[in-house]
Coordinates of C-alpha atoms and ligand atoms in Angstrom, one line a residue:
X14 CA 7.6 34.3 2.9
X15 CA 10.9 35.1 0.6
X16 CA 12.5 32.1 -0.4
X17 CA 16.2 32.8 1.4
X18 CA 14.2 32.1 4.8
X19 CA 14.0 28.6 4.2
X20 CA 18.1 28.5 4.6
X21 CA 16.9 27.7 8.3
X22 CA 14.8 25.7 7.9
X23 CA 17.5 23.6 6.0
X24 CA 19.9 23.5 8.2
X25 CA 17.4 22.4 10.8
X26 CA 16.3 19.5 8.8
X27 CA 20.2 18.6 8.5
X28 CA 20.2 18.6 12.0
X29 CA 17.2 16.9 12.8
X30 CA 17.7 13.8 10.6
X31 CA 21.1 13.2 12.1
X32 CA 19.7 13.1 15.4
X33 CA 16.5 11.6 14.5
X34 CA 16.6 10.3 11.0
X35 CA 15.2 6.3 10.6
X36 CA 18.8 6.0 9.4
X37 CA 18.1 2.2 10.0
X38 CA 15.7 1.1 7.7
X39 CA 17.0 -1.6 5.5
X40 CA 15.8 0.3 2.0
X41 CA 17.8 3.5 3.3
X42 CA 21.0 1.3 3.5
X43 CA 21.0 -0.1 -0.2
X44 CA 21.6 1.1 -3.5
X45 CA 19.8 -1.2 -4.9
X46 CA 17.1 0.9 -7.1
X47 CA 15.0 -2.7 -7.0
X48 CA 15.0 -2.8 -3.4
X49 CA 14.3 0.8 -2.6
X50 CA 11.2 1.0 -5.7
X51 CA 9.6 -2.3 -3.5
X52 CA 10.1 -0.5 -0.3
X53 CA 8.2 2.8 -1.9
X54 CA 5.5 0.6 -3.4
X55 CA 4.7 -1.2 -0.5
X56 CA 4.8 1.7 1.5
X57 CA 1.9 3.6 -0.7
X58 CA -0.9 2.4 1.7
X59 CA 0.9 0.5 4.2
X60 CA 3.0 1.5 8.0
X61 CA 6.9 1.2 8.1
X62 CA 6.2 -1.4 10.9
X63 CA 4.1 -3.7 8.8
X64 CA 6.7 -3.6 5.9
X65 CA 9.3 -4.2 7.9
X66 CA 8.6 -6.6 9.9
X67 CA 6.3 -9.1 8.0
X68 CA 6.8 -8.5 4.3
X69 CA 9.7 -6.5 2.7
X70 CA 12.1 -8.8 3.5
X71 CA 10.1 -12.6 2.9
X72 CA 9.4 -11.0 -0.3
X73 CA 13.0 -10.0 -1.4
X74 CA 14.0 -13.6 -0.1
X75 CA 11.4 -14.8 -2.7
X76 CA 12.6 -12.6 -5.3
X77 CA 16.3 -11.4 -4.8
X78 CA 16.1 -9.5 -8.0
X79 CA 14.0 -7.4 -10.0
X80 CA 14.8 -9.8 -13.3
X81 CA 13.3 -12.7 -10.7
X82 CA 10.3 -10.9 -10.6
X83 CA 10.0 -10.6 -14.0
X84 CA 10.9 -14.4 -14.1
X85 CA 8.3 -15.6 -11.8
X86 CA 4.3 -15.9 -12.8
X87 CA 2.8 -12.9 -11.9
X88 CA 0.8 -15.8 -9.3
X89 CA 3.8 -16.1 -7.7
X90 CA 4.2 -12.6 -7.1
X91 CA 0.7 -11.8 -5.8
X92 CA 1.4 -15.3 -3.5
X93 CA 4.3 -12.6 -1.9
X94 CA 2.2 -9.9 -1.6
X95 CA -0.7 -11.5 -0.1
X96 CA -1.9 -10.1 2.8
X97 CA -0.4 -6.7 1.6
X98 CA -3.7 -5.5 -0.1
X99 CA -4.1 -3.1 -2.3
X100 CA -3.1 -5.9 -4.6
X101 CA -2.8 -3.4 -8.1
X102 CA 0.6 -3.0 -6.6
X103 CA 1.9 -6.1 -7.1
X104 CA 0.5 -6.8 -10.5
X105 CA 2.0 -3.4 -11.5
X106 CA 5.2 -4.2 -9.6
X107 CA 5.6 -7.1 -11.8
X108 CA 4.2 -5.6 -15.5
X109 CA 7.1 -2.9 -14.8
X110 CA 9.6 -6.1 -14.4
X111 CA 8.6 -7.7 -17.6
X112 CA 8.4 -4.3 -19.5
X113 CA 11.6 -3.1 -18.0
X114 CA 13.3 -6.7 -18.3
X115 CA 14.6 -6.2 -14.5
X116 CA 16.5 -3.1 -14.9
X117 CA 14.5 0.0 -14.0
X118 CA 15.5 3.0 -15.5
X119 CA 17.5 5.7 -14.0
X120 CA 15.5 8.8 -14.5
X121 CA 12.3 9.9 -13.1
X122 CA 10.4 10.5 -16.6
X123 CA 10.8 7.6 -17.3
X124 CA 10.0 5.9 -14.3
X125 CA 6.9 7.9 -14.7
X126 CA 5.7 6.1 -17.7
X127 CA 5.8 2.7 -16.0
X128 CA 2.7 0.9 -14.2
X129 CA 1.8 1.9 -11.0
X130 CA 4.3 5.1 -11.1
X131 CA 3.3 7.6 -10.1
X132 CA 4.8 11.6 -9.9
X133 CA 5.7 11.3 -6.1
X134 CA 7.1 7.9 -6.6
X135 CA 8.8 8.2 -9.4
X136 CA 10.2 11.5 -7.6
X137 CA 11.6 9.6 -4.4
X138 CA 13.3 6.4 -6.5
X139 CA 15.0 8.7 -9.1
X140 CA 16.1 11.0 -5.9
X141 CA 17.2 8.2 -3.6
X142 CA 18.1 5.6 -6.1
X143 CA 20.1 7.7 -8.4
X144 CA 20.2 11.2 -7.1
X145 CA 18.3 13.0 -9.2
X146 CA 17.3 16.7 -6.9
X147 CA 13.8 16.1 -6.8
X148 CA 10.9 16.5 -4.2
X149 CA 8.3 14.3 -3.1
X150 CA 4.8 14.7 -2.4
X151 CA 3.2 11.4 -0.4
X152 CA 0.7 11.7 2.2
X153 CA 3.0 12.6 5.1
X154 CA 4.6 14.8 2.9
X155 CA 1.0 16.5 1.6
X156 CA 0.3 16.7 5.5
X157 CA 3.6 19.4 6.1
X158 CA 3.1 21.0 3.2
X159 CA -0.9 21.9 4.1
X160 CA -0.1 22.7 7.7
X161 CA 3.1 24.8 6.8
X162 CA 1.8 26.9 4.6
X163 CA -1.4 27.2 6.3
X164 CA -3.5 25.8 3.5
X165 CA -7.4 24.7 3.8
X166 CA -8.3 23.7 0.5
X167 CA -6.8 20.1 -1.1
X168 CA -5.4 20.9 -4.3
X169 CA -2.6 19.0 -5.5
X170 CA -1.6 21.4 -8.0
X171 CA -0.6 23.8 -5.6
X172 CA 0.9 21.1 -3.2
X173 CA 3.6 20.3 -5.9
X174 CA 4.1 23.7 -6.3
X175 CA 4.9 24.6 -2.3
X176 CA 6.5 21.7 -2.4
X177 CA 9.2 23.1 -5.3
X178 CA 9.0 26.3 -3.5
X179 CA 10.1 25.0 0.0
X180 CA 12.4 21.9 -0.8
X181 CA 16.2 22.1 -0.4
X182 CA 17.5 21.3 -3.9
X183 CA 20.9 20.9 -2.4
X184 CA 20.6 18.3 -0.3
X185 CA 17.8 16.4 -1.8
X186 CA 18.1 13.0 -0.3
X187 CA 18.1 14.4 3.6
X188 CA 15.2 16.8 2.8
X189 CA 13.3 13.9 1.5
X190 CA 13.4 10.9 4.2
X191 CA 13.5 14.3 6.4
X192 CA 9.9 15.0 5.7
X193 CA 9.0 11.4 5.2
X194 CA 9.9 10.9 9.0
X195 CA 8.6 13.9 10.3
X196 CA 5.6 13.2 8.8
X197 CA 5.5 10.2 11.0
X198 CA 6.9 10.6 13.7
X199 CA 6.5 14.8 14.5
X200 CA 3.7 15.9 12.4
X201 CA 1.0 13.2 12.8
X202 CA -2.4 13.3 11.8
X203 CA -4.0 13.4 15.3
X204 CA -1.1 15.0 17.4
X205 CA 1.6 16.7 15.6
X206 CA 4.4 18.1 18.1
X207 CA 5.0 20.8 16.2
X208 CA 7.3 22.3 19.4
X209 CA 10.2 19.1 18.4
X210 CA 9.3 20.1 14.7
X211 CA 12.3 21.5 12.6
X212 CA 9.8 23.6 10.6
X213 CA 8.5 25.5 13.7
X214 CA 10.5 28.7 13.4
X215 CA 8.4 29.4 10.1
X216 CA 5.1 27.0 10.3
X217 CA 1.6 29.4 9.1
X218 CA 0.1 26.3 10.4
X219 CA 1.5 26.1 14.1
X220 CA -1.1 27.4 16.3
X221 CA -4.1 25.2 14.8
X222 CA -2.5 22.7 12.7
X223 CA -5.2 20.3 12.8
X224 CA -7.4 22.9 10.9
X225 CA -5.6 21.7 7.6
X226 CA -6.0 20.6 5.5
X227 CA -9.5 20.8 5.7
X228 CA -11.6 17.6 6.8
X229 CA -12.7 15.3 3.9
X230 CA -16.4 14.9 4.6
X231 CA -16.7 11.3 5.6
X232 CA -19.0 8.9 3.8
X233 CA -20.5 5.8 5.4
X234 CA -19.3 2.7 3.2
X235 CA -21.8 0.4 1.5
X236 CA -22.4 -2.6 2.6
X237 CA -22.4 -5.9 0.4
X238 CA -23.7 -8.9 1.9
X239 CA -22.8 -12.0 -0.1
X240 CA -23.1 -16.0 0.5
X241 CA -19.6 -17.2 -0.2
X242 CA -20.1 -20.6 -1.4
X243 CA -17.6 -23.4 -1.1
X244 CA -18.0 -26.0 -3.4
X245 CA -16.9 -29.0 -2.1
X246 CA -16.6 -32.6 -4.2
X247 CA -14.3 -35.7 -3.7
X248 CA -12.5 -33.9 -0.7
X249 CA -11.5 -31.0 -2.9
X250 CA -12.7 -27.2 -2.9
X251 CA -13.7 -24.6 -6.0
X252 CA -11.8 -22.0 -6.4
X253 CA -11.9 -19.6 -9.6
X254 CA -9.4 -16.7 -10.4
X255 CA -10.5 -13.4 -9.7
X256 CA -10.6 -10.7 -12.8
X257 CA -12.0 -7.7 -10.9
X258 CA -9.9 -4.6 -11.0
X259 CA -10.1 -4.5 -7.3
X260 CA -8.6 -7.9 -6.9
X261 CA -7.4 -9.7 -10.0
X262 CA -5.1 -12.5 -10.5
X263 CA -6.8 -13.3 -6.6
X264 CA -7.7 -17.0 -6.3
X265 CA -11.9 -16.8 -5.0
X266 CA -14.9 -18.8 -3.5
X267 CA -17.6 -18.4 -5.1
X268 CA -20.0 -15.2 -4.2
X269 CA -23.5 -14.8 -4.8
X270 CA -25.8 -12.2 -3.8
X271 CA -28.6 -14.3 -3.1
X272 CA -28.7 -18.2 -2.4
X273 CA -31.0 -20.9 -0.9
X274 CA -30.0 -21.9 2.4
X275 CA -32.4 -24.9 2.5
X276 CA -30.9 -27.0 0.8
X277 CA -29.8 -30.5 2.8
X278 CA -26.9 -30.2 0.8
X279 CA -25.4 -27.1 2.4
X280 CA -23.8 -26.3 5.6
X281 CA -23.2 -23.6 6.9
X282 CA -19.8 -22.3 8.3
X283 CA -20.2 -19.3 10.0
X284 CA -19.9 -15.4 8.7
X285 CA -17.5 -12.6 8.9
X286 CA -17.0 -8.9 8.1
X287 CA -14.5 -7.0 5.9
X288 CA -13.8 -3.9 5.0
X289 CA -12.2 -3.2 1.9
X290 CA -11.3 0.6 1.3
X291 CA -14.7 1.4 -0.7
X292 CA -17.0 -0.9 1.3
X293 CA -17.7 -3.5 3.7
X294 CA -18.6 -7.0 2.6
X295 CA -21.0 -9.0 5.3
X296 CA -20.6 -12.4 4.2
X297 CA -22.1 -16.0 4.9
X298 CA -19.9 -18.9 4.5
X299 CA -21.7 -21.7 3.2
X300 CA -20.6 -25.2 2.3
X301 CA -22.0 -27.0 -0.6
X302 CA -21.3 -30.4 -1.8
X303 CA -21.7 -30.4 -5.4
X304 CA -20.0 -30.0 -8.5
X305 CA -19.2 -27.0 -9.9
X306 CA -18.0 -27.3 -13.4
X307 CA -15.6 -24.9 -14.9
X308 CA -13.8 -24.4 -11.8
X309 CA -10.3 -25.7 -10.2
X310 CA -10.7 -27.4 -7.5
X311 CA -8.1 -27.9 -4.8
X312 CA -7.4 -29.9 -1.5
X313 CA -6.8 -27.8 1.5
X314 CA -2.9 -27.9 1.5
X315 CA -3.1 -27.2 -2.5
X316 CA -5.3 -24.2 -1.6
X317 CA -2.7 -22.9 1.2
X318 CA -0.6 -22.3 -1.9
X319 CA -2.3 -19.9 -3.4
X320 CA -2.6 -16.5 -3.3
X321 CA -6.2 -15.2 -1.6
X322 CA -7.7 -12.1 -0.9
X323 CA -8.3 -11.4 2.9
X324 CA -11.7 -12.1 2.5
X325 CA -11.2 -15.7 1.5
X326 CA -9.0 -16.2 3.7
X327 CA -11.4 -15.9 6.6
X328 CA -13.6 -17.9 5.0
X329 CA -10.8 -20.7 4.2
X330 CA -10.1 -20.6 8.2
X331 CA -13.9 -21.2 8.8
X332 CA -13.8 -23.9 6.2
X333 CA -10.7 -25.7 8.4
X334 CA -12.4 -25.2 11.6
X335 CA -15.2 -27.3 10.6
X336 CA -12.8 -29.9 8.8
X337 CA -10.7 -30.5 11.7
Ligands
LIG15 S1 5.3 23.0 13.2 FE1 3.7 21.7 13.8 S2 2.1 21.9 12.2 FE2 4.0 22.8 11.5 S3 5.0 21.2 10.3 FE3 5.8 21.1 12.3 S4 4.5 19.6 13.5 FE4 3.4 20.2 11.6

């Protein structure tokens, strides 16, 4: 297909977003670069609709400014995030405060060089923050490209090069929260409705656009089953910080692969499941009154304070019900 052909295609996309376009969303109203980096960090691995409606704007309550981030413990900033997941993103989000002193810079090399920045990224805060003419390349985005130009095989390399080839240097900004929404809204995983699609006239993709890309062959997750152990003296409750990559600067019960269950000094609470993205975790919630040395311990209202993984959270709510 010759370039000049995607003058169409364009125009189309013009069209489309001014008929279609999320024109709404908070971070596509602001020119605050702070405000529109949080919205594409917390957007990485998360839906519009969670963002929006339970933690883009508590956390910019919490932290008005990007130098408050950089302020704040980085505790503080997980505390904000919890619930979020993926929880890298908020220890990045506040490394690239400190390092930046609150004012992130305007370009998208350098954004590139800060934590937790990656090409695509730093692509769509230079383009929307400061107008730089560059494209994007997230998973909706990857989605398009692979269908559009009829593509089996996942290869990013060539993905940022179609994605050069067919983006609209001209009109940057529109092209971008173009593709981000159809990505969404037109070309979905499961269903794409490729007949309200702007990119229909010229889609290699159209008539089987569920064949790409190709399927990622899908691995059964390990399981990990694990007492969590609540430590319990003088009305208070163990808790240590967390230093795994996975989930560090996280506030944790105590986990243990294998653990005597006979003891008359434990009680048993009950037992959930999670799934984290890797594997699932099958735990046992056990109570235990005894001292733990070389851990905080905390009342329950002190432990509502601090900032816990989704897995100890469930086991904090177990913990209350049998308190109550
Ligand atoms: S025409 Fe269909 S397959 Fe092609 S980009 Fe649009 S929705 Fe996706």
């Amino acid at each position: 297909m010759q370039k000049k052909t995607y003058t169409e295609i364009h125009n189309n996309i013009v069209s489309w977003y001014q008929e279609h376009g999320r024109v709404t969303l908070p971070w596509r109203n602001t020119q605050s670069a702070y405000e529109i980096y949080l919205s594409e960090i917390m957007l990485q691995q998360t839906q519009v609709k969670t963002v929006l409606e339970r933690f883009y704007f508590p956390f910019l309550e919490r932290f008005p400014t990007f130098n408050d981030v950089a302020n704040a413990p980085v505790d503080d900033v997980l505390k904000a995030w919890e619930g979020l997941g993926y929880y890298t993103r908020a220890r990045n989000l506040h490394k690239t405060a400190q390092a930046t002193q609150g004012q992130l810079p305007n370009s998208a090399e350098a954004l590139e060089k800060l934590a937790g920045i990656g090409k695509s990224t730093a692509h769509a805060v230079a383009c929307f923050a400061f107008n730089e003419s560059l494209p994007i390349l997230d998973a909706n985005v990857k989605r398009i490209l692979y269908r559009f130009f009829a593509i089996e095989k996942r290869h990013e390399k060539t993905l940022w090069e179609k994605a050069y080839e067919l983006f609209d240097q001209n009109n940057a900004y529109i092209y971008n929260q173009t593709l981000m929404d159809i990505g969404s809204m037109v070309c979905t995983h499961k269903n794409p409705n490729c007949k309200a699609c702007p990119f229909e006239s010229h889609c290699q993709g159209k008539e089987s656009p569920l064949l790409y890309p190709e399927k990622k062959v899908k691995k059964s997750k390990p399981v990990k089953e694990r007492f969590m152990i609540i430590y319990h003296y003088n009305n208070r409750y163990a808790l240590s910080q967390n230093d795994t990559k996975l989930l560090g600067g996280l506030w944790a019960f105590v986990q243990e692969e294998a653990f005597d269950t006979n003891s008359n000094k434990v009680t048993q609470l009950g037992a959930f499941v999670h799934h984290y993205t890797h594997f699932r975790l099958d735990a046992k919630v056990l109570l235990l009154t005894q001292e733990l040395k070389e851990n905080h311990y905390f009342s329950l209202e002190e432990i509502d304070q601090l900032a816990l993984s989704g897995a100890d959270r469930k086991a904090l709510e177990l913990l209350k019900a049998y308190t109550k």
